XYZ file of C-alpha atoms in Angstrom:
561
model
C 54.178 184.076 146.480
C 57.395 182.144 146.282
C 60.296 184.624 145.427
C 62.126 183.862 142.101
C 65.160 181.260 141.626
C 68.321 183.762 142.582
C 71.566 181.686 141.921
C 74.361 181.832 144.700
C 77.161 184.257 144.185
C 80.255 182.245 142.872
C 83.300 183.292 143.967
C 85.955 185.151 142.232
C 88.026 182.491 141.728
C 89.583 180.771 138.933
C 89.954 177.520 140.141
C 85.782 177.219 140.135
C 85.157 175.984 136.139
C 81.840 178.493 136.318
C 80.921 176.326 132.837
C 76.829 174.799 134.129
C 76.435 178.086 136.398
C 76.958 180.312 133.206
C 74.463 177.966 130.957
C 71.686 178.389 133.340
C 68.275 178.912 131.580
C 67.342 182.672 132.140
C 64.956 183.513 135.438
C 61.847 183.430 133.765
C 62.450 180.289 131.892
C 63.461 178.461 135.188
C 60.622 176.519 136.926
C 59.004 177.821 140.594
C 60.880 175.537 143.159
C 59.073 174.882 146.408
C 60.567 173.861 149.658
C 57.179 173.145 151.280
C 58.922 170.536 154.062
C 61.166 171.176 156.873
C 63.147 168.843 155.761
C 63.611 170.311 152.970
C 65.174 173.588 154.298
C 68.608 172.659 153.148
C 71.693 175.722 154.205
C 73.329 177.691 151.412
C 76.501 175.390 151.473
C 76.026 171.429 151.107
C 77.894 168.788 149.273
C 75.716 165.857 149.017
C 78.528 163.428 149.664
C 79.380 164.310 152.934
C 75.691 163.855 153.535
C 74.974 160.753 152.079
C 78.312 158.452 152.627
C 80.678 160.780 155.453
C 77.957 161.772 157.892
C 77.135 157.703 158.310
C 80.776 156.874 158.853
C 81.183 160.023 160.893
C 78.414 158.343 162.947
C 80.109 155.543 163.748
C 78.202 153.468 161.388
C 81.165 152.705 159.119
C 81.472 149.119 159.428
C 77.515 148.608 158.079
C 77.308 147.186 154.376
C 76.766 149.730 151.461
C 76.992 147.930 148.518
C 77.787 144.352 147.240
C 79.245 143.691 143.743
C 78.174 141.399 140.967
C 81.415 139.252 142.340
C 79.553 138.839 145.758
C 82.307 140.725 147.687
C 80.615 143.764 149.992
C 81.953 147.312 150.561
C 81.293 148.512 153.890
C 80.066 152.481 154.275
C 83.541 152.779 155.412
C 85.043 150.870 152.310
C 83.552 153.383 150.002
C 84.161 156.713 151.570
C 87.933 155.237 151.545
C 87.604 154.486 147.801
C 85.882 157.619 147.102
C 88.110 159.511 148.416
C 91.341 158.259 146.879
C 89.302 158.297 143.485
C 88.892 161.809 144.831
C 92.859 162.620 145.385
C 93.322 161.018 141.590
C 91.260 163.411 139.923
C 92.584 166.710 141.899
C 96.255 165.657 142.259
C 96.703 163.811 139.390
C 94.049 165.014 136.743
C 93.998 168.554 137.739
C 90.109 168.799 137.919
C 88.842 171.615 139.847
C 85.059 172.484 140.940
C 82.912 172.623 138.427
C 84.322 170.355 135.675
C 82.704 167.550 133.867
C 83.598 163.790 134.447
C 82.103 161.129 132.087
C 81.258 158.398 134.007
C 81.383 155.035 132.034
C 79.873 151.480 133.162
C 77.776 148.921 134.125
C 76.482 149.119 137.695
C 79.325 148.211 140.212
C 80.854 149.306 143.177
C 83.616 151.124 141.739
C 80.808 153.016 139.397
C 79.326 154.384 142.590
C 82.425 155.351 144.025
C 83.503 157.092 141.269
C 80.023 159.409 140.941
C 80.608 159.899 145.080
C 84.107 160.997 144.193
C 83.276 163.366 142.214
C 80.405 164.869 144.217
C 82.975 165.001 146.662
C 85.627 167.147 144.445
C 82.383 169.849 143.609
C 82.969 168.374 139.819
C 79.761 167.709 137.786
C 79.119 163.868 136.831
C 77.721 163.229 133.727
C 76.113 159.436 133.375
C 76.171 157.486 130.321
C 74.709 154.443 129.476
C 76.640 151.305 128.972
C 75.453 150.065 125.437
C 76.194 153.745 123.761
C 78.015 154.213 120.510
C 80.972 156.638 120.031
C 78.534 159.043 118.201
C 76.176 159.394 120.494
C 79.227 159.659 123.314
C 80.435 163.038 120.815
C 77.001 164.444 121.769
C 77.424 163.977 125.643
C 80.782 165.039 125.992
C 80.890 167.832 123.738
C 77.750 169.225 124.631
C 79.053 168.610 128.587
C 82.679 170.001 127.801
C 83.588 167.529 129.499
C 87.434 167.080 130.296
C 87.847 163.816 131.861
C 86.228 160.227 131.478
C 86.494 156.954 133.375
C 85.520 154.029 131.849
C 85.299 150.442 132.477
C 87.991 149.023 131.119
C 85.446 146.667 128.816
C 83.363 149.675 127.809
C 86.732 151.631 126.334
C 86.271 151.034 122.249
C 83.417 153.588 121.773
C 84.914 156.502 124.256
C 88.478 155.933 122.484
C 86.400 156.260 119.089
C 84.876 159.315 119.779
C 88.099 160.938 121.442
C 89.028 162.811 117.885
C 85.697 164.510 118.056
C 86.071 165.739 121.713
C 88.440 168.202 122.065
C 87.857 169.191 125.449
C 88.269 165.540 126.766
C 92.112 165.120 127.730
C 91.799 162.499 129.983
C 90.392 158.902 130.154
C 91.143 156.539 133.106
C 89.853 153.002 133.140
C 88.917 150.902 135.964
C 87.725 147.159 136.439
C 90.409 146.209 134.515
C 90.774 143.015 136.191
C 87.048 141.811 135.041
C 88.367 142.831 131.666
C 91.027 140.719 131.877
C 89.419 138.070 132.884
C 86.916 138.301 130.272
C 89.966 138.488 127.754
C 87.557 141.815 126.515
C 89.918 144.413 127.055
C 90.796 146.118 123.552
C 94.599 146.499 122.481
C 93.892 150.167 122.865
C 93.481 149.998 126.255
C 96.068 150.894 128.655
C 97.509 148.525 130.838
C 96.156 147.954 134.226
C 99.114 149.244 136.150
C 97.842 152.564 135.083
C 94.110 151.532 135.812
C 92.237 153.991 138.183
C 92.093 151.316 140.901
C 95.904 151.139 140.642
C 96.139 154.582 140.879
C 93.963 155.102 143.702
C 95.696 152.464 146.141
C 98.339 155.224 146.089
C 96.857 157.892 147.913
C 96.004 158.563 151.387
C 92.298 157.824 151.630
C 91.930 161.490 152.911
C 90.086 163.464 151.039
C 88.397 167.192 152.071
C 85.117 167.660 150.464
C 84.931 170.756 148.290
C 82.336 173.197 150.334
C 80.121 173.050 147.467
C 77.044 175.400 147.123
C 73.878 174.104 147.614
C 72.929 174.840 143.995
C 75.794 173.748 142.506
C 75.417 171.527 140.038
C 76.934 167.956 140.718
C 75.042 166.184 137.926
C 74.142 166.359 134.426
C 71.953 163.750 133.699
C 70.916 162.524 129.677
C 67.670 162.112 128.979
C 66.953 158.248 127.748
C 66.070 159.101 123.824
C 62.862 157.823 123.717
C 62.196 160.397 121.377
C 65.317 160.279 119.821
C 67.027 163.622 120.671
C 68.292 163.125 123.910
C 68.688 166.470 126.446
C 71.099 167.225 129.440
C 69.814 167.933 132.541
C 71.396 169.224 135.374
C 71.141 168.718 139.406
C 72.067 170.572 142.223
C 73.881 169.230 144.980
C 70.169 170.028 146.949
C 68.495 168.344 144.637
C 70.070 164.860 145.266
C 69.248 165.791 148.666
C 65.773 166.701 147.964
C 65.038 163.511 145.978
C 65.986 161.268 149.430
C 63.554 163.621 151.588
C 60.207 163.513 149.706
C 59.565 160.152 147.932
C 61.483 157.477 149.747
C 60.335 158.271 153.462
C 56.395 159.290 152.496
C 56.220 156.106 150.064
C 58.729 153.745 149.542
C 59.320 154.229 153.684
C 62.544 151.663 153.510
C 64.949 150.247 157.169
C 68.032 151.012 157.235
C 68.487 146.754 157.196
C 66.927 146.647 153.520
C 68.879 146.059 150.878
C 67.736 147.191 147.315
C 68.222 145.473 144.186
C 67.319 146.046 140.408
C 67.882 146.500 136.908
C 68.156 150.451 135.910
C 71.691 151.883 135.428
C 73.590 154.411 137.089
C 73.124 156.517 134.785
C 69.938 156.729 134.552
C 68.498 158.960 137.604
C 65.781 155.953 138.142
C 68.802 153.663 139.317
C 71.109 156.589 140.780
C 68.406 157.160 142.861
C 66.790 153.815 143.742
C 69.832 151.927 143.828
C 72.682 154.189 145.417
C 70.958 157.959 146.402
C 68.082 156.434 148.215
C 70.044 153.420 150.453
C 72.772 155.760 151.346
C 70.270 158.102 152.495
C 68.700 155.483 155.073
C 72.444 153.314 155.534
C 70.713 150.537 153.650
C 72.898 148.394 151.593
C 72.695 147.714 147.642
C 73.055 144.922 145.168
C 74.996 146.360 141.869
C 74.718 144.157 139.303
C 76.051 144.505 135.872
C 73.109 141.945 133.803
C 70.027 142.631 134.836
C 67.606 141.271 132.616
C 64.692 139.288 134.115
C 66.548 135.931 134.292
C 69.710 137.400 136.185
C 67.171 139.187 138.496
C 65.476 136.916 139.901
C 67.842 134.392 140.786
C 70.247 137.345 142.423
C 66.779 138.594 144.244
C 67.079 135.222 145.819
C 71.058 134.965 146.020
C 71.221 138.207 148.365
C 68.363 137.736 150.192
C 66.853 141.875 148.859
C 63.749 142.934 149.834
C 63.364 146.114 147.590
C 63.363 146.138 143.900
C 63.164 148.400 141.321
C 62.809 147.992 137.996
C 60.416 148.725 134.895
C 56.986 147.295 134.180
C 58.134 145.410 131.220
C 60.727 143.070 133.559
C 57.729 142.646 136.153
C 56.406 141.287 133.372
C 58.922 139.296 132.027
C 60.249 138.024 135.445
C 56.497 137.043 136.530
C 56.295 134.025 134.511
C 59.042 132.223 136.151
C 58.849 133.826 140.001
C 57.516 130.550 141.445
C 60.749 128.852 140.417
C 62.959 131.377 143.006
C 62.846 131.803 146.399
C 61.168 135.219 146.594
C 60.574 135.074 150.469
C 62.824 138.447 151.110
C 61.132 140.763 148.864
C 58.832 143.020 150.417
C 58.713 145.964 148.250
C 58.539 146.587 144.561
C 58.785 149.207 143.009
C 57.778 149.967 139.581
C 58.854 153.415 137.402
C 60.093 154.480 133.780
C 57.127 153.704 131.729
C 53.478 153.614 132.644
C 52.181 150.551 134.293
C 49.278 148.274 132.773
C 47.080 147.342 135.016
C 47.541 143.620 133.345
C 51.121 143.966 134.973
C 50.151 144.690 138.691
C 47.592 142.025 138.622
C 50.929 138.915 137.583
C 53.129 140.717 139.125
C 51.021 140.283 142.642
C 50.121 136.653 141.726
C 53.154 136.081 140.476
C 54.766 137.307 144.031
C 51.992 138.021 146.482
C 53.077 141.515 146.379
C 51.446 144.941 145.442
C 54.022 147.070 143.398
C 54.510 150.935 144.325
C 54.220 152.394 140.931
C 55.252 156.081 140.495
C 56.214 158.712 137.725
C 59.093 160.523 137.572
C 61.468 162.212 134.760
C 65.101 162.893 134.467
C 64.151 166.473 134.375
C 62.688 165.981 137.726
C 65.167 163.526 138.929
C 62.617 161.293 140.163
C 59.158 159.773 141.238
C 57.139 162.780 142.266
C 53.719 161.189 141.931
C 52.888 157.923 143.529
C 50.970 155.323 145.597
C 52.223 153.138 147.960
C 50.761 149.719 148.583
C 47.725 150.477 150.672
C 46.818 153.217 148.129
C 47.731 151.392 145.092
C 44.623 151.525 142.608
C 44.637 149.745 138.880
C 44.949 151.884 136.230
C 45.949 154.951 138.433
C 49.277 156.821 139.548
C 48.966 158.024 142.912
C 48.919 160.978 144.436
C 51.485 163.691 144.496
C 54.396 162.777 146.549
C 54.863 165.432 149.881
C 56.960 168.291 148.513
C 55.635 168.077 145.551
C 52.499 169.497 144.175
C 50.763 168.816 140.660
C 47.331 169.443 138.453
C 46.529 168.709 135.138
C 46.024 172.153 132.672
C 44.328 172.838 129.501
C 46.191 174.160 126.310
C 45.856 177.676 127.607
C 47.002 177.123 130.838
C 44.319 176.538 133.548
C 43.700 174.043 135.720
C 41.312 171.144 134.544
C 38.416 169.310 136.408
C 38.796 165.718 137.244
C 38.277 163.615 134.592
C 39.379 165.703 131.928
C 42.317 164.757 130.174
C 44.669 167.813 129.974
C 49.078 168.419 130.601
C 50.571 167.675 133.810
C 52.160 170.205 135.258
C 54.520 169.885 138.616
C 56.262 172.034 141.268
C 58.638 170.982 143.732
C 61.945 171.292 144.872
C 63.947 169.758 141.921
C 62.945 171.252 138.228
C 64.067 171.469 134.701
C 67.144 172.940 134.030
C 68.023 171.914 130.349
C 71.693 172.411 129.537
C 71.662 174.670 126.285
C 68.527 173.011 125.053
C 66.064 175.508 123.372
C 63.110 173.160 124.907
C 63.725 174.616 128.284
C 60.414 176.945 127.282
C 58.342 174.018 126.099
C 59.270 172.122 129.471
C 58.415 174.906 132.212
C 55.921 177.335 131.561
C 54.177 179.909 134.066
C 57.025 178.234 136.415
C 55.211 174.867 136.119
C 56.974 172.125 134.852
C 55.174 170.439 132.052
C 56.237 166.990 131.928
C 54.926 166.114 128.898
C 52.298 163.104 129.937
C 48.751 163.530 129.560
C 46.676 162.904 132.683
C 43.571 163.048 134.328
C 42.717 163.368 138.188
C 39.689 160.782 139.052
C 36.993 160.709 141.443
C 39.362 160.191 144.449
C 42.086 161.996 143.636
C 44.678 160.002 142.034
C 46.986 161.010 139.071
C 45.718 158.739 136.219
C 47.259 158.389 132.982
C 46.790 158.826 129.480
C 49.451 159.025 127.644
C 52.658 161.340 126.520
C 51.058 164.173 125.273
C 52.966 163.677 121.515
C 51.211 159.884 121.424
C 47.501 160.935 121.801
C 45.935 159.208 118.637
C 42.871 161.330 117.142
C 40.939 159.170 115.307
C 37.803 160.352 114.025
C 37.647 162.785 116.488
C 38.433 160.369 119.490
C 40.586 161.074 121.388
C 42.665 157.449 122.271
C 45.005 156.723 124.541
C 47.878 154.496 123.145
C 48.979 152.676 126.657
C 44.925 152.083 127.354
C 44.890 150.357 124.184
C 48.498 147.983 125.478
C 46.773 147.477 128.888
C 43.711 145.650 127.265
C 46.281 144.168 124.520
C 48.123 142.569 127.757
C 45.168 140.502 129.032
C 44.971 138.562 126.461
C 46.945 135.133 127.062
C 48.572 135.381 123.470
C 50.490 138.737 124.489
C 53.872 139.472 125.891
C 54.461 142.833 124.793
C 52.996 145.080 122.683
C 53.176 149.259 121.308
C 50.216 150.768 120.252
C 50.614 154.650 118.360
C 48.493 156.727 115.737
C 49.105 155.818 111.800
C 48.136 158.000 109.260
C 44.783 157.428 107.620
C 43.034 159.579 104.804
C 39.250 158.653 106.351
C 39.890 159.338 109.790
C 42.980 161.395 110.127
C 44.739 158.492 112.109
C 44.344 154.788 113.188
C 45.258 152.740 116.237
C 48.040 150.791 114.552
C 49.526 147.869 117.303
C 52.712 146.555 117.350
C 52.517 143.025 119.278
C 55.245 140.227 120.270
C 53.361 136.896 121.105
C 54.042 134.461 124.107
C 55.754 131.136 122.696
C 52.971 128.818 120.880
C 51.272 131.223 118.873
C 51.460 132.053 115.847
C 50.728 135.470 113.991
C 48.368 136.008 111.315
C 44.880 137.343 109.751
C 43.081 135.074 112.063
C 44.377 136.294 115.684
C 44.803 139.393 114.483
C 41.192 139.451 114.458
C 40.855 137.691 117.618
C 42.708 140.824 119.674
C 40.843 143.245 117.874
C 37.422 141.850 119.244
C 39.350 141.100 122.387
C 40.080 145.010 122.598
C 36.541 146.006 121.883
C 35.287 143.552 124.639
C 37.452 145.185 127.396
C 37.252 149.111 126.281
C 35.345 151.379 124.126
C 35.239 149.669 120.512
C 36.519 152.756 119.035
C 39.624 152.362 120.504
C 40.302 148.883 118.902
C 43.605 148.813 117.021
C 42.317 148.757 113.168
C 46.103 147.488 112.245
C 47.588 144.872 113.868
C 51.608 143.819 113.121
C 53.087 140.862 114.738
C 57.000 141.633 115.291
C 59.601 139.448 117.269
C 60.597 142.239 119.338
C 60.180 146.257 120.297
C 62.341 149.068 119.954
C 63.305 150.228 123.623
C 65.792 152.385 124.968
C 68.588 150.348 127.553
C 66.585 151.326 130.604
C 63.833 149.672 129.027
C 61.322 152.407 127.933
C 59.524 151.978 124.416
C 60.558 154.133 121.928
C 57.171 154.694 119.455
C 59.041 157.042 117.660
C 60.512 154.068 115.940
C 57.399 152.922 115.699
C 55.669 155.578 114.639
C 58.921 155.588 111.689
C 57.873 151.685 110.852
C 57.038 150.711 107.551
């Protein structure tokens, strides 16, 4: 029996902000964490930056490339643990933070982004991610709900966060940084400050020396947002272990990366998908990174080719998207793909690998989680199917009441592991773990062979006459059909049969939407799955809702007229 959750003593000290410690959920709401590898036996005391960027200097591997910017100019390992650090000195010496205290972190993916979540890892403050496109009301929701005192913000991004400053009393301090990209895009807004009091300009004032903070290993460092697909966004929080964690089980048993890769993709910062995949995980090896600030399907591919990366990562809807134009880029570095966030068709896998000649890794994770905790990778990568529980972790699919399901029965999925939910003030802590499982929220069933298959999110099962129907099985056999780019599928409300597969479908260039192939994909549907499952509504739309790391939000279209 694995012994309850017991937090580490803080210290009597008023210079630790005890803020995230104090807001833990209560011991029996907290999930069972399991530390099943040797690797990960992690000591009471760890601060995740000295592991990830100082040990590789320390090393001697200083001089290797970390990341490269959107401008093409690289930052050696050494490069960032000197920016890090004087970020570091700005927010003790000059902005008074002390361990514990939230930062709002504010950008597009960069170089100075990453430094400035390392930075703050280093200082034992919390990070708190937010996405670039956000408006100033949902910014009020982060940073009040974070406390958080201090922000810093691309210079370009500054409108919203100044906006929502009256309604965030605990924020009393916003740097900016990149202010020379702002310049030069002439986007910087008169209420900016002037770049001689940028962060960068700060920075090149200190030392470049910066002690760590000897951070406990279950401090929190991060408080991560959840992407809104169903509209009410939650915090979650991350220990300085779990970071840790997330590099020990999933990249080295699946992904299984060189230290000469370098990764590439399209999912922001502050989204754990990208912290992970595009700083956490290369750091972890001494890989290098591509951060690029557009990332849509036609700036991917042609940077792919421009910086020579061989891992990618990025959501089934771009492997889509980017699959129709691959032969016109020189693809010949890319070995491994990697695809997360949303489920993946099997439609997808099959372009994307004739597209590319390669097999995607596909894998499920959550921002509860952190990251991908069940996956395949390429010689175990089936149609349709998941994977397999990643080492570390260990998963089963339960009834309502509890109890673990036979394969093929579609039931909750539950997980254990050594990250977990840890909702910030969020009532829907009890929902989320329960009997110290964490229930993630996705339907699933386990198959013949093992593998994690899935369903659906456990909120988008349609009944329909007493069927049960999976939305994303109806999308996957929407997808084959030539006329398709993208489509949603969710229940509608019907008087006959409770609800009806309504499907919400954007059309490749060339056709044309109406009674006539709307009847064409509903006898398509019926010829590739059970005919029950055939949408009985079909809408033709020019585009659909999705969240800015790409994930479809059928709340919206659940809400559609």
């Amino acid at each position: 029996m694995v012994p309850p959750y017991v937090p580490t003593e803080v210290p009597n000290d008023s210079r630790v902000d005890t803020f995230a410690r104090d807001r833990l959920p209560a011991p029996q709401l907290l999930p069972e964490f399991r530390f099943d590898l040797p690797e990960l036996q992690f000591p009471a005391r760890i601060n995740c930056a000295t592991e990830l960027l100082d040990r590789r200097v320390a090393l001697g591997q200083g001089g290797r490339r970390c990341i490269t910017g959107a401008d093409g100019k690289t930052w050696t390992y050494a490069d960032v643990q000197a920016q890090a650090n004087r970020i570091a000195q700005v927010l003790v010496d000059e902005l008074g933070l002390i361990p514990g205290n939230r930062v709002l972190l504010r950008g597009a993916n960069s170089p100075m982004l990453a430094a400035c979540f390392l930075a703050v890892f280093k200082c034992g403050g919390i990070a708190v991610g937010s996405m670039p496109l956000l408006r100033a009301k949902e910014l009020t929701q982060i940073a009040t709900k974070a406390q958080v005192s201090i922000a810093l913000c691309d210079a370009r991004l500054t409108d919203e966060l100044f906006a929502a400053l009256p309604a965030c009393p605990t924020l009393k301090a916003v740097l900016h940084f990149n202010a020379d990209a702002a310049a030069a895009s002439s986007s910087t807004s008169a209420s900016t400050p002037a770049s001689s009091s940028s962060l960068e300009a700060r920075a090149a004032l200190k030392s470049g020396h910066f002690d760590n903070v000897d951070t406990a290993a279950d401090d929190t460092c991060l408080i991560a947002f959840t992407s809104g697909t169903t509209g009410q966004p939650k915090g979650t929080r991350h220990f300085h272990r779990d970071l840790l964690a997330a590099c020990a089980c999933w990249p080295p048993h699946v992904l299984r990366a060189q230290p000469d890769d370098v990764f590439i993709g399209s999912p922001p910062l502050a989204f754990t998908f990208g912290l992970g995949g595009l700083l956490l995980f290369p750091l972890s090896i001494g890989a290098s990174t591509v951060l690029l600030e557009k990332v849509g399907p036609d700036a991917l591919l042609p940077a792919i080719a421009k910086h020579r990366a061989t891992v990618c990562f990025t959501a089934p809807t771009s492997y889509r998207a980017m699959a129709a134009s691959a032969a016109l880029h020189d693809l010949s570095s890319l070995r491994k793909c990697v695809s997360a966030g949303e489920a993946l068709p099997a439609a997808t896998r099959l372009l994307w690998r004739q597209a590319s000649g390669i097999e995607m890794i596909d894998g499920i994770g959550s921002t509860e989680m952190l990251h991908i905790f069940i996956s395949a990778d390429e010689a175990h990568a089936k149609p349709g199917a998941t994977g397999l529980p990643v080492p570390g972790y260990t998963a089963c699919v339960l009834d309502d009441g509890g109890q673990p399901l036979p394969p093929g029965q579609v039931g909750r999925l539950a997980v254990k592991g050594p990250t977990g939910c840890k909702y910030l003030d969020d009532p829907r802590q009890a929902t989320y773990v329960q009997d110290g499982w964490n229930l993630t929220g996705d339907a699933y069933l386990v198959d013949a062979d093992g593998q994690f298959v899935y369903q659906a999110r456990t909120d988008d099962m349609i009944i329909s006459g007493g069927y049960n129907i999976a939305g994303p099985e109806v999308e996957s056999a929407l997808l084959l059909h030539p006329a398709v780019a993208e489509c949603g599928v969710v229940g509608w409300p019907d008087e006959e049969r409770g609800q009806i597969v309504r499907a919400f479908v954007v059309l490749k260039p060339g056709h044309d939407g109406g009674a006539a192939l709307a009847q064409t994909l509903q006898d398509w549907v019926k010829q590739q799955i059970a005919p029950y499952k055939y949408p009985r509504a079909i809408d033709f739309v020019a585009e659909l809702p999705r969240t800015e790391t790409g994930k479809l939000q059928r709340f919206r279209l659940r809400s559609a007229p």
